[in-house]
Coordinates of N, CA and C in Angstrom, one line a residue:
M5 N -41.2 23.4 26.7 CA -41.1 22.7 27.9 C -39.6 22.2 27.9
G6 N -39.2 22.3 29.2 CA -37.8 21.9 29.5 C -37.5 20.4 29.6
N7 N -36.2 20.3 30.0 CA -35.9 18.9 30.2 C -36.7 18.1 31.3
R8 N -37.0 19.0 32.5 CA -37.7 18.5 33.6 C -39.2 17.8 33.1
S9 N -39.8 18.7 32.3 CA -41.2 18.1 31.8 C -41.0 16.9 31.0
R10 N -39.9 16.8 30.2 CA -39.8 15.5 29.5 C -39.4 14.4 30.4
V11 N -38.6 14.6 31.4 CA -38.3 13.5 32.4 C -39.5 13.0 33.1
A12 N -40.3 14.0 33.6 CA -41.5 13.9 34.4 C -42.4 12.9 33.6
G13 N -42.6 13.3 32.3 CA -43.5 12.5 31.3 C -43.1 11.1 31.3
I14 N -41.7 10.9 31.0 CA -41.2 9.5 30.9 C -41.5 8.8 32.1
I15 N -41.1 9.4 33.2 CA -41.4 8.7 34.5 C -42.8 8.2 34.7
G16 N -43.9 9.3 34.2 CA -45.1 9.0 34.3 C -45.7 7.8 33.5
V17 N -45.1 7.6 32.3 CA -45.2 6.5 31.4 C -44.9 5.2 32.0
L18 N -43.6 5.3 32.3 CA -43.0 4.0 33.1 C -43.9 3.6 34.3
F19 N -44.4 4.6 35.1 CA -45.2 4.3 36.3 C -46.5 3.6 35.9
S20 N -47.2 4.3 34.7 CA -48.4 3.8 34.2 C -48.2 2.4 33.8
L21 N -47.1 2.0 33.1 CA -46.9 0.7 32.6 C -46.7 -0.2 33.7
L22 N -46.0 0.2 34.7 CA -45.7 -0.6 35.9 C -47.2 -0.9 36.6
V23 N -48.0 -0.1 36.8 CA -49.4 -0.3 37.4 C -50.2 -1.2 36.5
N24 N -50.2 -0.9 35.2 CA -50.8 -1.8 34.3 C -50.4 -3.3 34.3
A25 N -49.2 -3.5 34.5 CA -48.4 -4.8 34.5 C -48.9 -5.5 35.9
L26 N -48.9 -4.7 36.9 CA -49.1 -5.2 38.2 C -50.6 -5.7 38.3
V27 N -51.5 -4.9 37.7 CA -53.0 -5.3 37.7 C -53.2 -6.5 36.9
R28 N -52.4 -6.6 35.8 CA -52.6 -7.8 34.9 C -52.1 -9.1 35.5
L29 N -50.9 -8.9 36.1 CA -50.2 -10.0 36.7 C -51.0 -10.6 37.9
N30 N -51.5 -9.7 38.6 CA -52.3 -10.2 39.9 C -53.9 -10.2 39.6
R31 N -54.3 -10.5 38.4 CA -55.6 -10.6 38.0 C -56.4 -11.6 38.9
D32 N -55.8 -12.9 38.8 CA -56.6 -13.9 39.6 C -56.7 -13.5 41.1
D33 N -55.7 -13.1 41.8 CA -55.9 -12.7 43.1 C -56.9 -11.6 43.3
I34 N -56.9 -10.6 42.5 CA -57.8 -9.5 42.6 C -59.2 -10.1 42.5
I35 N -59.4 -11.0 41.4 CA -60.9 -11.5 41.2 C -61.3 -12.2 42.4
I36 N -60.3 -13.1 43.0 CA -60.6 -13.9 44.1 C -61.0 -13.1 45.4
N37 N -60.3 -12.1 45.7 CA -60.5 -11.3 46.8 C -61.5 -10.3 46.7
S38 N -61.5 -9.6 45.5 CA -62.5 -8.4 45.3 C -63.5 -8.7 44.2
G39 N -63.5 -9.7 43.5 CA -64.5 -9.9 42.4 C -64.0 -9.4 41.2
Y40 N -64.6 -9.9 40.0 CA -64.3 -9.6 38.7 C -64.5 -8.1 38.4
G41 N -65.6 -7.6 38.9 CA -66.0 -6.2 38.6 C -64.9 -5.3 39.1
R42 N -64.3 -5.6 40.4 CA -63.2 -4.7 40.8 C -62.0 -4.8 40.0
W43 N -61.7 -5.9 39.6 CA -60.5 -6.2 38.6 C -60.6 -5.2 37.3
R44 N -62.0 -5.4 36.7 CA -62.2 -4.6 35.5 C -62.0 -3.0 35.9
T45 N -62.5 -2.7 37.0 CA -62.4 -1.2 37.3 C -60.8 -0.9 37.4
Y46 N -60.0 -1.8 38.1 CA -58.6 -1.5 38.2 C -57.9 -1.5 36.8
S47 N -58.3 -2.5 36.0 CA -57.8 -2.7 34.7 C -58.0 -1.3 33.8
T48 N -59.3 -0.9 33.9 CA -59.7 0.3 33.2 C -58.9 1.4 33.6
I49 N -58.7 1.7 34.8 CA -58.0 2.9 35.4 C -56.6 2.8 35.1
A50 N -56.0 1.6 35.1 CA -54.6 1.5 34.7 C -54.4 1.6 33.2
T51 N -55.3 1.2 32.4 CA -55.2 1.5 30.9 C -55.3 3.0 30.6
I52 N -56.4 3.6 31.3 CA -56.6 5.1 31.1 C -55.3 5.8 31.6
L53 N -54.8 5.4 32.6 CA -53.5 6.1 33.2 C -52.3 6.0 32.1
M54 N -52.2 4.7 31.5 CA -51.0 4.5 30.6 C -51.3 5.3 29.4
V55 N -52.7 5.3 28.8 CA -52.9 6.1 27.6 C -52.6 7.6 27.8
V56 N -53.1 8.2 29.0 CA -53.0 9.5 29.3 C -51.6 10.0 29.3
S57 N -50.8 9.1 30.1 CA -49.4 9.5 30.3 C -48.6 9.5 29.0
I58 N -49.0 8.5 28.1 CA -48.3 8.4 26.6 C -48.5 9.6 25.9
V59 N -49.9 10.0 26.0 CA -50.3 11.2 25.1 C -49.6 12.4 25.6
A60 N -49.4 12.5 27.0 CA -48.9 13.7 27.6 C -47.4 13.8 27.1
V61 N -46.7 12.6 27.1 CA -45.2 12.6 26.7 C -45.3 13.0 25.2
I62 N -46.1 12.5 24.5 CA -46.1 13.0 23.0 C -46.3 14.5 22.8
V63 N -47.3 14.9 23.5 CA -47.5 16.4 23.5 C -46.3 17.2 23.9
I64 N -45.7 16.7 25.1 CA -44.5 17.4 25.4 C -43.4 17.4 24.5
F65 N -43.2 16.3 23.8 CA -42.1 16.2 22.8 C -42.4 17.0 21.6
V66 N -43.7 17.0 21.2 CA -44.1 17.9 20.0 C -43.8 19.3 20.3
I67 N -44.4 19.8 21.5 CA -44.1 21.2 21.9 C -42.5 21.4 22.0
S68 N -41.8 20.5 22.3 CA -40.3 20.8 22.5 C -39.8 20.9 21.1
L69 N -40.3 20.1 20.2 CA -39.7 20.1 18.7 C -40.1 21.4 18.1
L70 N -41.4 21.8 18.3 CA -41.8 23.1 17.9 C -41.0 24.3 18.3
R71 N -40.7 24.3 19.6 CA -39.9 25.4 20.2 C -38.4 25.3 19.7
F72 N -38.0 24.0 19.5 CA -36.7 23.9 18.9 C -36.6 24.5 17.4
A73 N -37.7 24.2 16.6 CA -37.7 24.9 15.3 C -37.9 26.2 15.3
Q74 N -38.6 26.8 16.2 CA -38.8 28.3 16.4 C -37.4 29.0 16.7
Q75 N -36.7 28.3 17.7 CA -35.4 28.9 18.1 C -34.3 28.8 16.8
K76 N -34.4 27.7 16.2 CA -33.6 27.5 15.0 C -33.9 28.5 13.9
K77 N -35.1 28.8 13.7 CA -35.5 29.8 12.7 C -35.0 31.2 13.2
A78 N -35.3 31.5 14.5 CA -34.9 32.7 15.0 C -33.3 32.9 14.8
A79 N -32.6 31.8 15.1 CA -31.1 31.9 14.9 C -30.8 32.2 13.5
A80 N -31.5 31.5 12.5 CA -31.2 31.7 11.1 C -31.6 33.1 10.8
N81 N -32.6 33.6 11.3 CA -33.0 35.1 10.8 C -32.0 36.0 11.5
E82 N -31.6 35.7 12.6 CA -30.6 36.6 13.2 C -29.2 36.6 12.4
A83 N -28.8 35.4 12.0 CA -27.6 35.2 11.2 C -27.8 36.0 9.9
L84 N -29.0 35.8 9.2 CA -29.3 36.6 8.1 C -29.2 38.1 8.2
R85 N -29.8 38.5 9.5 CA -29.8 40.0 9.8 C -28.3 40.4 9.8
Q86 N -27.6 39.6 10.5 CA -26.1 39.9 10.7 C -25.5 40.1 9.5
R87 N -25.7 39.0 8.5 CA -25.1 39.2 7.2 C -25.4 40.4 6.4
E88 N -26.8 40.7 6.5 CA -27.3 41.9 5.9 C -26.5 43.2 6.4
S89 N -26.4 43.2 7.7 CA -25.7 44.3 8.2 C -24.3 44.5 7.8
E90 N -23.6 43.4 7.8 CA -22.2 43.3 7.3 C -22.2 43.7 5.9
R91 N -23.1 43.2 5.0 CA -23.2 43.6 3.7 C -23.5 45.2 3.5
A92 N -24.4 45.8 4.3 CA -24.6 47.2 4.2 C -23.3 47.8 4.6
A93 N -22.6 47.4 5.7 CA -21.3 48.1 6.1 C -20.4 47.9 4.9
Q94 N -20.3 46.8 4.3 CA -19.4 46.6 3.2 C -19.6 47.6 2.1
S95 N -20.9 47.8 1.7 CA -21.2 48.6 0.6 C -20.8 50.1 0.9
K96 N -20.5 50.4 2.2 CA -20.2 51.8 2.5 C -18.7 52.1 2.5
R97 N -17.9 51.0 2.3 CA -16.6 51.1 2.4 C -16.0 51.6 1.0
K98 N -14.9 52.4 1.1 CA -14.3 52.8 -0.2 C -13.4 51.8 -0.7
L99 N -12.8 50.9 0.3 CA -11.9 49.8 0.0 C -10.6 50.5 -0.9
E100 N -10.1 51.4 -0.4 CA -8.9 52.0 -1.1 C -7.7 51.4 -0.5
D101 N -7.6 50.8 0.7 CA -6.3 50.1 1.1 C -6.4 48.6 0.7
P102 N -5.4 48.1 0.3 CA -5.2 46.7 -0.1 C -5.7 45.9 0.9
E103 N -5.3 46.0 2.2 CA -5.8 45.1 3.4 C -7.3 45.1 3.5
D104 N -7.9 46.2 3.3 CA -9.5 46.3 3.3 C -9.9 45.5 2.1
V105 N -9.4 45.5 1.0 CA -9.8 44.8 -0.1 C -9.8 43.3 0.1
R106 N -8.7 42.9 0.7 CA -8.4 41.5 1.1 C -9.4 41.0 2.1
K107 N -9.7 41.9 3.1 CA -10.6 41.4 4.1 C -12.1 41.3 3.6
Y108 N -12.4 42.2 2.6 CA -13.7 42.0 1.9 C -13.9 40.6 1.3
F109 N -12.8 40.2 0.5 CA -12.8 38.9 -0.1 C -12.9 37.8 0.9
L110 N -12.3 37.9 2.1 CA -12.3 36.9 3.2 C -13.8 36.9 3.7
E111 N -14.4 37.9 3.9 CA -15.8 38.1 4.3 C -16.7 37.3 3.3
L112 N -16.5 37.5 2.0 CA -17.4 36.8 1.1 C -17.1 35.3 1.0
W113 N -15.8 35.0 1.3 CA -15.5 33.5 1.3 C -16.1 32.9 2.5
R114 N -16.1 33.4 3.7 CA -16.8 32.9 4.9 C -18.3 32.9 4.7
E115 N -18.8 34.0 4.1 CA -20.4 34.0 4.0 C -21.0 33.0 3.1
Y116 N -20.2 32.9 2.0 CA -20.8 31.8 1.0 C -20.2 30.4 1.0
Q117 N -19.4 30.0 2.1 CA -18.8 28.6 2.2 C -19.9 27.7 2.2
D118 N -20.9 27.7 2.9 CA -21.9 26.7 2.8 C -23.2 27.2 2.3
S119 N -23.2 28.2 1.4 CA -24.4 28.7 0.7 C -25.1 27.7 -0.2
P120 N -26.4 27.6 0.1 CA -27.1 26.8 -1.0 C -27.5 27.4 -2.3
R121 N -27.1 28.8 -2.5 CA -27.5 29.5 -3.7 C -26.6 28.9 -4.8
P122 N -27.2 28.8 -6.1 CA -26.5 28.4 -7.1 C -25.2 29.3 -7.4
G123 N -24.0 28.6 -7.4 CA -22.8 29.3 -7.5 C -22.2 29.8 -6.3
G124 N -22.8 29.7 -5.2 CA -22.3 30.2 -3.9 C -21.1 29.6 -3.4
K125 N -20.9 28.2 -3.5 CA -19.6 27.7 -3.0 C -18.5 28.1 -4.0
E126 N -18.8 28.0 -5.3 CA -17.9 28.3 -6.2 C -17.3 29.8 -6.0
M127 N -18.3 30.7 -5.7 CA -18.1 32.2 -5.4 C -17.1 32.2 -4.1
S128 N -17.5 31.4 -3.0 CA -16.6 31.4 -1.9 C -15.2 31.0 -2.2
K129 N -15.0 29.9 -3.1 CA -13.7 29.4 -3.4 C -13.0 30.6 -4.2
R130 N -13.7 31.3 -5.2 CA -13.0 32.4 -6.1 C -12.6 33.5 -5.1
A131 N -13.5 33.8 -4.1 CA -13.2 35.0 -3.3 C -11.8 34.7 -2.5
R132 N -11.7 33.4 -2.0 CA -10.7 33.0 -1.2 C -9.4 33.1 -2.1
E133 N -9.4 32.8 -3.5 CA -8.3 32.7 -4.3 C -7.9 34.2 -4.5
I134 N -8.6 35.1 -4.6 CA -8.3 36.5 -4.8 C -7.7 37.0 -3.5
A135 N -8.3 36.7 -2.4 CA -7.7 37.2 -1.1 C -6.4 36.6 -0.8
D136 N -6.1 35.4 -1.4 CA -4.8 34.8 -1.3 C -3.8 35.5 -2.3
Q137 N -4.3 35.9 -3.3 CA -3.4 36.6 -4.3 C -3.0 37.9 -3.7
L138 N -3.9 38.6 -3.0 CA -3.6 39.9 -2.4 C -2.5 39.7 -1.2
Q139 N -2.8 38.6 -0.5 CA -1.9 38.3 0.4 C -0.3 37.9 0.0
K140 N -0.4 37.2 -1.2 CA 0.9 36.9 -1.7 C 1.6 38.2 -2.3
M141 N 0.8 39.1 -2.7 CA 1.4 40.3 -3.2 C 2.1 41.1 -2.1
N142 N 1.5 41.0 -0.9 CA 1.9 41.6 0.3 C 3.2 41.0 0.7
D143 N 3.2 39.6 0.6 CA 4.4 38.8 1.0 C 5.6 39.2 0.0
Y144 N 5.3 39.3 -1.1 CA 6.4 39.7 -2.1 C 7.0 41.1 -1.8
Q145 N 6.2 42.0 -1.4 CA 6.7 43.2 -1.0 C 7.6 43.1 0.2
Q146 N 7.2 42.2 1.3 CA 8.1 42.1 2.4 C 9.3 41.4 2.0
R147 N 9.4 40.5 1.0 CA 10.6 40.0 0.6 C 11.5 41.0 -0.1
L148 N 10.9 42.0 -0.8 CA 11.6 43.0 -1.4 C 12.3 43.9 -0.3
E149 N 11.5 44.1 0.8 CA 12.2 45.0 1.8 C 13.2 44.1 2.5
N150 N 13.1 42.9 2.6 CA 14.2 42.1 3.2 C 15.5 42.2 2.3
L151 N 15.2 42.1 0.9 CA 16.3 42.3 0.0 C 17.1 43.7 0.0
L152 N 16.3 44.7 0.1 CA 16.7 46.0 0.3 C 17.5 46.3 1.5
T153 N 17.2 45.6 2.6 CA 17.7 45.6 3.9 C 19.1 45.3 3.9
I154 N 19.4 44.0 3.3 CA 20.7 43.5 3.4 C 21.6 43.9 2.2
N155 N 21.0 44.4 1.1 CA 21.7 44.9 0.1 C 21.6 46.5 -0.2
D156 N 22.6 47.2 0.1 CA 22.5 48.6 0.0 C 22.9 49.0 -1.4
I157 N 21.9 48.8 -2.4 CA 22.1 49.1 -3.9 C 21.1 50.1 -4.3
G158 N 21.7 51.3 -4.6 CA 20.8 52.3 -5.1 C 19.7 51.9 -6.2
A159 N 20.4 51.2 -7.1 CA 19.6 50.8 -8.3 C 18.4 50.2 -8.0
M160 N 18.4 49.5 -6.9 CA 17.2 48.6 -6.5 C 16.1 49.4 -5.8
Q161 N 16.4 50.7 -5.4 CA 15.2 51.3 -4.6 C 14.1 51.6 -5.5
S162 N 14.0 51.7 -6.8 CA 12.9 51.8 -7.6 C 12.0 50.7 -7.6
A163 N 12.5 49.5 -7.0 CA 11.7 48.3 -7.1 C 10.5 48.5 -6.1
R164 N 10.7 49.2 -5.1 CA 9.7 49.4 -4.1 C 8.5 50.1 -4.7
E165 N 8.9 51.1 -5.4 CA 7.8 51.9 -6.1 C 7.2 51.1 -7.2
I166 N 7.9 50.2 -7.9 CA 7.3 49.3 -8.9 C 6.3 48.3 -8.3
L167 N 6.8 47.7 -7.2 CA 5.8 46.6 -6.5 C 4.6 47.3 -5.9
Q168 N 4.8 48.4 -5.4 CA 3.5 49.2 -4.8 C 2.6 49.5 -5.9
Q169 N 3.0 50.1 -7.1 CA 2.2 50.4 -8.1 C 1.4 49.0 -8.7
L170 N 2.1 47.9 -8.7 CA 1.7 46.6 -9.1 C 0.6 46.2 -8.1
E171 N 0.7 46.4 -6.8 CA -0.2 46.1 -5.8 C -1.4 46.9 -6.0
D172 N -1.3 48.1 -6.3 CA -2.5 48.8 -6.5 C -3.2 48.6 -7.9
A173 N -2.4 48.1 -8.9 CA -3.1 47.5 -10.1 C -3.9 46.2 -9.7
I174 N -3.3 45.5 -9.1 CA -4.0 44.1 -8.6 C -5.4 44.5 -7.8
C175 N -5.2 45.5 -6.9 CA -6.5 45.9 -6.1 C -7.5 46.4 -7.1
R176 N -7.0 47.3 -8.0 CA -8.1 47.8 -9.0 C -8.8 46.8 -9.8
A177 N -7.8 45.7 -10.1 CA -8.6 44.7 -10.9 C -9.5 43.8 -10.1
S178 N -9.0 43.7 -8.9 CA -9.8 42.9 -7.8 C -11.3 43.4 -7.7
K179 N -11.2 44.8 -7.6 CA -12.4 45.5 -7.3 C -13.5 45.1 -8.5
L180 N -13.2 44.8 -9.7 CA -14.0 44.4 -10.7 C -15.0 43.4 -10.3
A181 N -14.5 42.4 -9.6 CA -15.3 41.2 -9.0 C -16.2 41.8 -7.9
I182 N -15.8 42.7 -6.9 CA -16.5 43.2 -5.9 C -17.8 44.1 -6.5
N183 N -17.3 44.9 -7.6 CA -18.4 45.6 -8.1 C -19.4 44.9 -8.8
Q184 N -19.0 43.8 -9.4 CA -20.0 42.9 -10.1 C -21.0 42.3 -9.0
Y185 N -20.5 41.9 -7.8 CA -21.2 41.4 -6.8 C -22.2 42.4 -6.1
I186 N -21.7 43.6 -5.9 CA -22.6 44.7 -5.5 C -23.7 45.1 -6.3
A187 N -23.3 45.0 -7.7 CA -24.4 45.4 -8.6 C -25.5 44.4 -8.9
T188 N -25.0 43.1 -8.8 CA -26.0 42.0 -9.1 C -26.5 41.0 -7.9
E189 N -25.6 41.1 -6.9 CA -25.6 40.1 -5.8 C -25.9 38.7 -6.4
D190 N -25.3 38.4 -7.5 CA -25.5 37.1 -8.1 C -24.3 36.3 -8.1
P191 N -24.1 35.3 -7.3 CA -22.8 34.6 -7.1 C -22.2 34.1 -8.5
E192 N -23.0 33.6 -9.4 CA -22.6 33.1 -10.9 C -21.9 34.3 -11.4
A193 N -22.4 35.5 -11.5 CA -22.0 36.7 -12.1 C -20.5 37.1 -11.5
F194 N -20.5 36.9 -10.1 CA -19.2 37.3 -9.5 C -18.2 36.2 -9.9
V195 N -18.5 35.0 -10.0 CA -17.6 33.9 -10.3 C -17.0 34.1 -11.8
E196 N -17.7 34.6 -12.7 CA -17.4 34.9 -13.9 C -16.3 36.0 -14.0
A197 N -16.8 37.1 -13.2 CA -15.8 38.3 -13.1 C -14.5 37.9 -12.4
A198 N -14.7 37.0 -11.4 CA -13.6 36.6 -10.6 C -12.4 35.9 -11.4
K199 N -13.0 35.0 -12.4 CA -12.0 34.2 -13.2 C -11.1 35.1 -14.0
L200 N -11.7 36.1 -14.4 CA -10.8 37.1 -15.3 C -9.7 37.8 -14.3
V201 N -10.4 38.3 -13.1 CA -9.5 38.8 -12.2 C -8.3 38.0 -11.7
I202 N -8.7 36.8 -11.5 CA -7.6 35.8 -10.9 C -6.6 35.5 -11.9
A203 N -6.9 35.4 -13.2 CA -6.0 35.3 -14.3 C -5.1 36.5 -14.5
S204 N -5.8 37.6 -14.4 CA -5.0 38.9 -14.6 C -3.9 39.1 -13.4
N205 N -4.4 38.8 -12.1 CA -3.6 38.9 -11.0 C -2.4 37.9 -11.1
Q206 N -2.8 36.7 -11.5 CA -1.6 35.6 -11.4 C -0.5 36.0 -12.4
Q207 N -0.9 36.7 -13.6 CA 0.1 37.0 -14.6 C 1.0 38.1 -13.8
K208 N 0.5 38.9 -13.0 CA 1.3 40.0 -12.4 C 2.1 39.3 -11.3
L209 N 1.5 38.5 -10.6 CA 2.3 37.7 -9.6 C 3.5 37.0 -10.0
D210 N 3.2 36.3 -11.2 CA 4.3 35.5 -11.8 C 5.5 36.5 -12.2
G211 N 5.1 37.7 -12.8 CA 6.1 38.6 -13.2 C 6.7 39.0 -12.0
V212 N 6.0 39.4 -11.0 CA 6.8 39.9 -9.6 C 7.8 38.9 -9.1
E213 N 7.3 37.6 -9.2 CA 8.4 36.6 -8.6 C 9.6 36.5 -9.4
K214 N 9.4 36.7 -10.8 CA 10.6 36.6 -11.6 C 11.5 37.9 -11.2
Y215 N 10.7 39.0 -11.2 CA 11.5 40.2 -10.9 C 12.3 40.2 -9.7
L216 N 11.8 39.6 -8.6 CA 12.5 39.6 -7.3 C 13.6 38.6 -7.6
T217 N 13.4 37.5 -8.3 CA 14.5 36.7 -8.5 C 15.8 37.4 -9.3
T218 N 15.3 38.3 -10.2 CA 16.3 39.0 -11.0 C 17.1 39.9 -10.1
L219 N 16.2 40.6 -9.1 CA 16.8 41.6 -8.2 C 17.8 40.8 -7.3
A220 N 17.4 39.6 -6.9 CA 18.5 38.8 -6.0 C 19.6 38.5 -6.8
D221 N 19.6 38.1 -8.1 CA 20.6 37.7 -8.9 C 21.5 39.0 -9.1
Y222 N 20.8 40.2 -9.3 CA 21.6 41.4 -9.5 C 22.4 41.7 -8.2
A223 N 21.8 41.6 -7.1 CA 22.4 41.9 -5.9 C 23.7 41.0 -5.6
S224 N 23.7 39.7 -6.1 CA 24.7 38.9 -5.8 C 25.7 38.9 -6.8
K225 N 25.6 39.6 -7.8 CA 26.7 39.8 -8.9 C 28.0 40.5 -8.4
Q226 N 29.1 40.0 -8.9 CA 30.3 40.8 -8.7 C 30.4 41.8 -9.8
D227 N 31.5 42.7 -9.6 CA 31.7 43.8 -10.6 C 31.7 43.5 -12.0
G228 N 32.4 42.3 -12.3 CA 32.7 41.9 -13.6 C 31.4 41.4 -14.3
D229 N 30.4 41.1 -13.6 CA 29.1 40.5 -14.0 C 27.9 41.5 -14.1
M230 N 28.3 42.7 -13.7 CA 27.1 43.6 -13.5 C 26.4 44.1 -14.7
D231 N 27.2 44.1 -15.8 CA 26.6 44.5 -17.2 C 25.3 43.8 -17.5
D232 N 25.5 42.3 -17.6 CA 24.4 41.4 -18.0 C 23.3 41.5 -16.9
A233 N 23.7 41.5 -15.6 CA 22.7 41.6 -14.5 C 21.8 42.9 -14.6
E234 N 22.6 44.0 -15.0 CA 21.8 45.3 -15.1 C 20.9 45.2 -16.3
A235 N 21.4 44.6 -17.4 CA 20.5 44.5 -18.5 C 19.2 43.7 -18.2
S236 N 19.4 42.5 -17.5 CA 18.3 41.5 -17.2 C 17.3 42.5 -16.2
L237 N 17.8 43.1 -15.3 CA 17.0 44.0 -14.4 C 16.1 45.0 -15.1
E238 N 16.8 45.7 -16.1 CA 16.1 46.8 -16.8 C 15.1 46.2 -17.6
L239 N 15.3 44.9 -18.2 CA 14.3 44.3 -19.0 C 13.1 44.0 -18.1
Y240 N 13.2 43.4 -16.8 CA 12.2 43.1 -16.0 C 11.4 44.4 -15.6
C241 N 12.3 45.4 -15.3 CA 11.6 46.7 -15.0 C 10.7 47.2 -15.9
Q242 N 11.0 47.1 -17.2 CA 10.1 47.4 -18.3 C 8.9 46.6 -18.3
Q243 N 9.0 45.4 -18.1 CA 8.0 44.3 -18.1 C 7.0 44.7 -17.0
M244 N 7.6 45.1 -15.8 CA 6.8 45.5 -14.6 C 5.9 46.7 -15.0
R245 N 6.7 47.6 -15.6 CA 6.0 48.9 -15.9 C 4.9 48.8 -16.8
S246 N 5.1 47.7 -17.9 CA 4.1 47.5 -18.9 C 2.8 46.9 -18.1
M247 N 3.0 46.1 -17.3 CA 1.9 45.4 -16.5 C 1.0 46.5 -15.7
I248 N 1.9 47.4 -15.3 CA 1.1 48.6 -14.4 C 0.4 49.4 -15.3
S249 N 0.9 49.6 -16.6 CA 0.1 50.5 -17.5 C -1.1 49.8 -18.0
E250 N -1.0 48.5 -18.1 CA -2.1 47.6 -18.6 C -3.3 47.6 -17.5
G251 N -2.9 47.8 -16.2 CA -3.9 47.9 -15.1 C -4.2 46.4 -14.6

């Protein structure tokens, strides 16, 4: 029942209360003019009218609550169906592109933000951390491009390939958490896998940041300082390649 029914019911209750009050307030006049029996009849009718109107309002509100509960349940079922549909679509992805991997973790973050399941909120938090790490790697690559744009130094060109290989390694490591989730659909199992992934990714990201700092330092050196700068750059190149080989 809609708002009109509820409003009509409330008006009916108020009207019945008013009639009941008038009958009782004018008791003496009614008895004098029409007799005690007529007043009792009026009083009974007013009481019945009041009770019926109150019961009607209660019924209207109960029906409204039941309908609201049904609508809420239907909305929850639709949300669940949507999540299952998204999950089915996720399972069909190959996730070969780093951006697709990042979006997958963002979807997990949103899905489990308010999850009542054990480990659900922690899973959401960890999924967001990995998504942020993937975004940070992308940001580092953009910083490298900016360095290469303003510094025309041939020795720095290999840096682009190194960072791309590191991004691929981070994506491969991140998929371990995704695979754990797909295999078990257990948030707590995902969290345990994600902790290892986050630690591994962070080690690579810290190395990339130092590598970019070394590249910037190398690009800023004058001819007389190039030997030390090249030695530092080569050292970090070796460290980056070691991280790539470790996966």
